[in-house]
XYZ file of C-alpha atoms in Angstrom:
433
model
C 78.547 106.558 40.727
C 81.582 107.792 42.651
C 79.587 109.186 45.604
C 77.448 106.038 45.816
C 80.541 103.835 45.805
C 82.123 105.855 48.606
C 78.971 105.547 50.724
C 78.822 101.803 50.172
C 82.490 101.428 51.166
C 81.910 103.538 54.288
C 78.907 101.468 55.329
C 80.827 98.244 54.729
C 83.711 99.451 56.900
C 81.393 100.521 59.727
C 79.586 97.169 59.737
C 82.960 95.399 59.932
C 83.894 97.714 62.809
C 80.723 96.603 64.612
C 81.465 92.915 64.045
C 84.978 93.432 65.362
C 83.467 94.607 68.634
C 81.760 91.301 69.429
C 82.946 88.334 67.358
C 86.303 87.875 69.158
C 84.539 87.900 72.519
C 81.394 85.922 71.714
C 82.668 82.672 73.225
C 83.772 84.383 76.458
C 80.480 86.263 76.682
C 78.283 83.169 76.433
C 80.449 80.738 78.405
C 81.755 82.956 81.206
C 79.827 86.211 81.440
C 76.382 84.624 81.061
C 77.612 81.403 82.767
C 76.017 79.186 80.121
C 79.043 76.906 79.766
C 81.487 75.989 77.032
C 79.011 73.620 75.362
C 76.411 76.325 74.912
C 79.065 78.727 73.660
C 80.083 76.190 71.023
C 76.468 75.778 69.947
C 76.026 79.552 69.701
C 79.122 79.887 67.507
C 77.980 76.992 65.324
C 74.483 78.429 64.940
C 75.958 81.834 64.084
C 77.865 80.215 61.197
C 75.173 77.744 60.122
C 72.488 80.434 59.859
C 74.281 81.653 56.752
C 73.817 78.263 55.114
C 70.068 78.554 55.676
C 69.576 82.018 54.134
C 72.190 82.290 51.386
C 70.456 79.886 48.942
C 67.531 82.352 48.812
C 69.505 85.588 48.959
C 70.771 85.718 45.391
C 67.349 85.476 43.762
C 66.014 88.205 46.089
C 68.912 90.474 45.116
C 68.372 89.912 41.407
C 64.614 90.446 41.632
C 64.435 93.331 44.116
C 67.863 94.899 43.750
C 70.609 94.901 46.394
C 69.547 98.076 48.237
C 66.258 96.877 49.817
C 67.822 93.508 50.634
C 70.731 95.227 52.395
C 68.395 97.481 54.390
C 66.400 94.463 55.596
C 69.571 92.483 56.376
C 71.050 95.330 58.415
C 67.803 95.656 60.392
C 67.761 91.896 61.090
C 71.419 91.915 62.137
C 70.835 94.897 64.418
C 67.894 93.127 66.077
C 70.014 89.993 66.550
C 72.865 91.970 68.126
C 70.555 93.680 70.639
C 68.827 90.404 71.486
C 72.135 88.597 71.987
C 73.390 91.335 74.281
C 70.297 90.952 76.441
C 70.179 87.138 76.350
C 70.669 85.409 79.675
C 69.346 81.928 78.815
C 70.368 79.186 76.405
C 67.346 79.408 74.113
C 67.525 83.195 73.814
C 71.263 83.122 73.096
C 70.942 80.468 70.386
C 67.999 82.147 68.648
C 69.677 85.555 68.819
C 72.874 84.149 67.316
C 70.836 82.663 64.464
C 69.218 86.022 63.712
C 72.552 87.850 63.892
C 74.293 85.258 61.727
C 71.548 85.340 59.102
C 71.589 89.124 58.861
C 75.363 89.439 58.552
C 75.528 86.596 56.008
C 73.085 88.325 53.644
C 75.191 91.487 53.753
C 78.148 89.834 51.983
C 76.639 89.108 48.535
C 74.473 92.223 48.737
C 77.453 94.543 49.218
C 79.353 92.661 46.503
C 76.485 93.173 44.055
C 76.320 96.878 44.918
C 80.021 97.186 44.159
C 79.385 95.589 40.764
C 76.597 98.054 40.030
C 78.798 101.006 41.025
C 81.956 99.975 39.173
C 83.121 99.229 35.665
C 85.336 96.406 34.500
C 88.250 98.816 34.663
C 87.588 99.925 38.276
C 86.082 96.782 39.805
C 89.395 95.252 40.868
C 90.342 98.353 42.846
C 86.833 98.666 44.339
C 86.913 95.151 45.785
C 90.474 95.646 47.039
C 89.371 98.823 48.836
C 86.424 96.992 50.392
C 88.682 94.219 51.681
C 91.147 96.787 53.066
C 88.441 98.779 54.859
C 86.723 95.685 56.251
C 89.964 94.342 57.719
C 90.805 97.758 59.105
C 87.325 97.989 60.641
C 87.543 94.495 62.151
C 90.979 95.203 63.582
C 90.070 98.561 65.109
C 86.771 97.194 66.399
C 88.532 94.303 68.106
C 91.112 96.601 69.699
C 88.533 99.094 70.964
C 86.226 96.341 72.148
C 89.080 94.762 74.080
C 89.503 97.980 76.041
C 85.820 98.027 77.019
C 85.094 94.418 77.992
C 85.336 93.242 81.573
C 84.216 89.697 82.352
C 83.207 90.747 85.856
C 80.823 93.380 84.467
C 78.184 91.982 82.065
C 77.039 95.507 81.227
C 80.296 96.101 79.337
C 79.401 93.279 76.938
C 75.883 94.630 76.553
C 77.506 97.914 75.574
C 79.512 96.121 72.871
C 76.429 94.512 71.348
C 74.538 97.819 71.395
C 77.430 99.498 69.568
C 77.421 96.671 67.036
C 73.665 97.087 66.549
C 74.136 100.818 66.046
C 76.733 100.184 63.326
C 74.278 97.957 61.472
C 71.617 100.674 61.729
C 74.111 103.170 60.296
C 74.796 100.774 57.422
C 71.068 100.522 56.701
C 70.656 104.305 56.823
C 73.599 104.824 54.476
C 72.209 102.200 52.093
C 68.816 103.893 52.079
C 70.421 107.179 50.985
C 72.232 105.610 48.021
C 70.468 106.023 44.704
C 71.251 103.189 42.344
C 69.623 102.374 39.045
C 69.942 98.898 37.624
C 72.805 99.177 35.121
C 72.484 98.144 31.523
C 74.414 94.980 30.787
C 73.820 95.016 27.051
C 77.286 93.644 26.318
C 76.564 90.590 28.479
C 73.590 89.416 26.410
C 73.782 86.439 24.088
C 74.531 87.157 20.461
C 70.924 86.542 19.371
C 69.690 89.330 21.655
C 67.652 87.078 23.924
C 67.786 87.472 27.667
C 70.224 85.251 29.513
C 68.368 82.565 31.443
C 68.564 82.381 35.197
C 68.316 79.735 37.877
C 70.411 77.219 39.761
C 70.522 74.864 36.784
C 72.189 77.516 34.653
C 74.749 78.291 37.362
C 75.613 74.618 37.802
C 76.038 74.221 34.049
C 78.540 77.097 33.969
C 81.768 75.153 34.271
C 83.998 78.144 34.966
C 81.766 79.244 37.866
C 81.575 75.718 39.288
C 85.368 75.489 39.169
C 85.640 78.895 40.852
C 83.277 77.767 43.635
C 85.374 74.638 44.215
C 88.499 76.791 44.255
C 86.829 79.200 46.689
C 85.936 76.354 49.046
C 89.543 75.139 49.090
C 90.847 78.692 49.589
C 88.695 79.342 52.638
C 89.101 75.825 54.006
C 92.916 76.000 53.841
C 93.242 79.483 55.344
C 90.334 81.201 57.063
C 88.868 77.932 58.320
C 92.092 77.265 60.254
C 92.892 80.641 61.818
C 91.032 80.283 65.098
C 90.773 76.496 65.191
C 93.365 74.119 63.738
C 96.236 76.564 63.380
C 95.615 78.000 66.839
C 95.479 74.509 68.354
C 98.630 73.478 66.492
C 100.470 76.610 67.614
C 99.713 76.103 71.285
C 100.057 72.301 71.360
C 102.881 71.575 68.901
C 104.794 74.866 68.819
C 104.199 75.623 72.492
C 103.421 79.290 71.978
C 101.399 81.216 74.528
C 97.734 81.938 73.760
C 98.471 85.648 73.971
C 100.920 85.213 71.087
C 98.012 84.198 68.860
C 96.684 87.740 69.262
C 100.028 89.101 68.096
C 99.988 86.696 65.137
C 96.485 87.792 64.116
C 97.587 91.425 64.458
C 100.532 90.658 62.152
C 98.119 89.149 59.656
C 95.940 92.278 59.674
C 98.988 94.578 59.550
C 100.330 92.865 56.432
C 96.941 93.210 54.725
C 96.636 96.897 55.618
C 100.206 97.759 54.641
C 100.540 95.573 51.557
C 97.070 95.810 50.000
C 97.623 98.680 47.587
C 101.260 97.825 46.899
C 100.131 94.336 45.929
C 97.208 95.766 43.963
C 99.521 97.671 41.640
C 101.463 94.473 41.012
C 98.522 92.163 40.330
C 95.860 94.273 38.598
C 97.664 94.010 35.243
C 98.376 90.321 35.561
C 96.249 87.275 34.867
C 93.920 86.546 37.769
C 94.364 82.795 37.533
C 98.147 83.151 37.791
C 97.845 85.462 40.813
C 95.624 82.924 42.608
C 98.092 80.185 41.689
C 100.868 82.196 43.359
C 98.703 82.488 46.482
C 98.641 78.685 46.690
C 102.443 78.561 46.581
C 102.776 81.310 49.214
C 100.359 79.511 51.532
C 102.135 76.195 50.998
C 105.339 77.907 52.147
C 103.428 79.389 55.101
C 102.367 75.899 56.191
C 105.974 74.680 55.863
C 107.063 77.543 58.137
C 104.353 76.489 60.606
C 105.711 72.949 60.377
C 109.133 74.211 61.382
C 107.576 76.018 64.361
C 106.026 72.847 65.738
C 108.222 70.072 64.393
C 111.615 71.708 63.886
C 112.802 71.373 67.513
C 114.234 74.880 67.474
C 114.204 77.406 70.288
C 110.949 78.740 71.653
C 111.813 82.172 70.280
C 112.270 80.748 66.786
C 109.022 78.779 67.046
C 107.135 81.912 68.081
C 108.666 83.938 65.260
C 107.795 81.186 62.774
C 104.144 81.093 63.858
C 103.832 84.871 63.592
C 105.459 84.684 60.145
C 102.917 82.038 59.127
C 100.016 84.369 59.871
C 101.820 87.216 58.084
C 102.325 85.082 54.966
C 98.640 84.223 54.990
C 97.927 87.964 55.074
C 100.096 88.501 52.001
C 98.110 85.858 50.144
C 94.818 87.398 51.275
C 95.837 90.795 49.918
C 96.448 89.131 46.541
C 93.054 87.396 46.571
C 90.888 90.432 47.334
C 91.389 92.114 43.920
C 91.071 88.842 41.989
C 88.478 86.362 43.284
C 85.483 88.582 44.146
C 85.663 90.647 40.915
C 85.993 87.417 38.937
C 82.726 86.117 40.396
C 81.010 89.280 39.182
C 82.614 89.140 35.747
C 81.484 85.534 35.216
C 77.857 86.311 36.069
C 75.257 86.689 33.306
C 73.168 89.861 33.367
C 70.275 88.527 35.409
C 72.270 86.479 37.923
C 74.877 88.753 39.540
C 73.238 88.367 42.947
C 72.858 84.608 42.588
C 76.498 84.171 41.594
C 77.676 86.267 44.548
C 75.406 84.335 46.906
C 76.574 80.961 45.560
C 80.190 81.899 46.139
C 79.365 83.210 49.636
C 77.657 79.879 50.359
C 80.821 77.976 49.372
C 82.790 80.272 51.657
C 80.470 79.583 54.596
C 80.626 75.832 53.994
C 84.416 76.004 54.140
C 84.286 78.077 57.320
C 81.968 75.485 58.887
C 83.907 72.390 57.783
C 87.400 73.865 58.267
C 87.350 74.099 62.075
C 85.626 70.727 62.424
C 88.411 69.018 60.443
C 91.391 71.180 61.331
C 90.749 71.614 65.059
C 91.207 67.980 66.129
C 94.064 67.441 63.649
C 95.932 70.565 64.744
C 95.662 69.572 68.391
C 96.770 65.929 68.091
C 98.003 64.943 64.601
C 100.692 67.572 64.169
C 102.678 66.111 61.274
C 99.677 64.940 59.211
C 98.002 68.309 59.840
C 100.858 70.252 58.231
C 101.214 67.816 55.320
C 97.457 67.913 54.658
C 97.320 71.685 54.366
C 100.522 71.964 52.359
C 98.793 69.669 49.858
C 95.578 71.691 49.994
C 97.572 74.856 49.286
C 99.285 73.250 46.310
C 95.820 72.168 45.198
C 94.878 75.857 45.060
C 97.644 76.395 42.503
C 96.487 73.472 40.374
C 92.815 74.506 40.499
C 93.660 78.126 39.644
C 95.658 77.141 36.572
C 92.851 74.833 35.399
C 90.313 77.624 35.917
C 92.431 79.970 33.818
C 91.914 77.743 30.789
C 88.123 78.274 31.006
C 88.217 82.079 31.263
C 88.052 84.526 28.397
C 91.119 86.773 28.051
C 89.313 89.790 29.540
C 87.861 87.791 32.442
C 91.334 86.558 33.333
C 93.045 89.916 32.743
C 90.611 92.878 32.611
C 93.407 95.382 31.963
C 93.691 94.219 28.351
C 90.184 95.413 27.504
C 90.557 98.315 25.091
C 87.337 100.169 25.912
C 86.114 99.767 29.527
C 82.436 98.917 29.870
C 80.049 98.219 32.739
C 80.887 94.517 32.782
C 83.236 92.334 30.806
C 81.884 89.972 28.188
C 80.479 86.977 30.008
C 81.057 83.363 29.054
C 77.526 82.074 29.385
C 77.133 78.639 30.927
C 76.282 76.960 27.666
C 79.142 78.582 25.725
C 82.732 77.438 25.551
C 85.451 79.974 26.466
C 86.807 80.019 22.921
C 83.485 81.164 21.542
C 82.987 83.746 24.268
C 86.463 85.109 23.737
C 85.571 86.128 20.208
C 83.356 88.909 21.601
C 86.166 90.727 23.406
C 89.361 92.459 22.480
C 92.297 90.049 22.716
C 95.985 90.551 22.981
């Protein structure tokens, strides 16, 4: 499966490169280049995010029934169509509908690519596979944003059309690469119940799986407290409370990406032999410290240079935490999933992520702009909540789910704690310390 995994990683990176071309400039394109106004631009961005909430509830079952490859090919075609249509949109209705199509297509890609990584990896290699995907996607987004910034010119609409066409081409390339990958549905014999019957599927089973429900809650808090604040609450707080220039936000985001790119594989070597729940708990503490540093930037009454340095450090600390999450959270979702529900578990977690990304800006934006002290205190508490939730989750995981490196004989997937089973019972099927 090595060649298939490399192709999937390449396609994932290229699609991220395409998104990097347009996402940072979508607001400017709609509001200024097409002269549709700030209100329409806000609606377009909201529709782009909300489209994911409409399609993700149905994505997981399609992946599990049809396999991830055909679903990914269709999603890439839909996303490509949406990108072309958005680039050619000159009216409000066309822009909104195009954003919905683009958002739906890109949303389906997330759980589909995650499921393909599961199919192409073993329990022993899955952590590194997801870390590599996260590294390549961030690298692709960063390079795409930098290259796109050199092309765009608000006085020349054709430069933005060029960006959307390049993005569409990247999605086509992803679909072509996916169509050349040959995957057979792996055998998950070690994930079956002890009586040999097939694990049941459906939303009811997922909701009865306490470990997965706790992980979804934890995922919502993770994305709400970090990613949901990057371009909304934290940006508003930085400019209003800390007084930094808007251009400095670009430097801060670059610092965030740089830390991820530089630290990813150094961090990976440190965390892949440690308990996942403890690693996530450390992320909560690091992010709590990051929010305290941001509090100093806006409330510490220091020099402007110190405030700017503190805000950049905040984004960098978030990047360090992100590099610790990539090899822990996504593989854990896969390792919790019963045989027949890998796609549904990935889609459910992606749905929680999208909910956090939708709610985060709505809550954090107004607070970051006006309620500076309460804003910092709120997200320090949310970050500490990550630590508490991670430690509680750890008590529901089997030893191998929490620390895959202790498994004596690597297999396709780790033993799964089925929703109706308690962790103690499930743990008896795996090699312990």
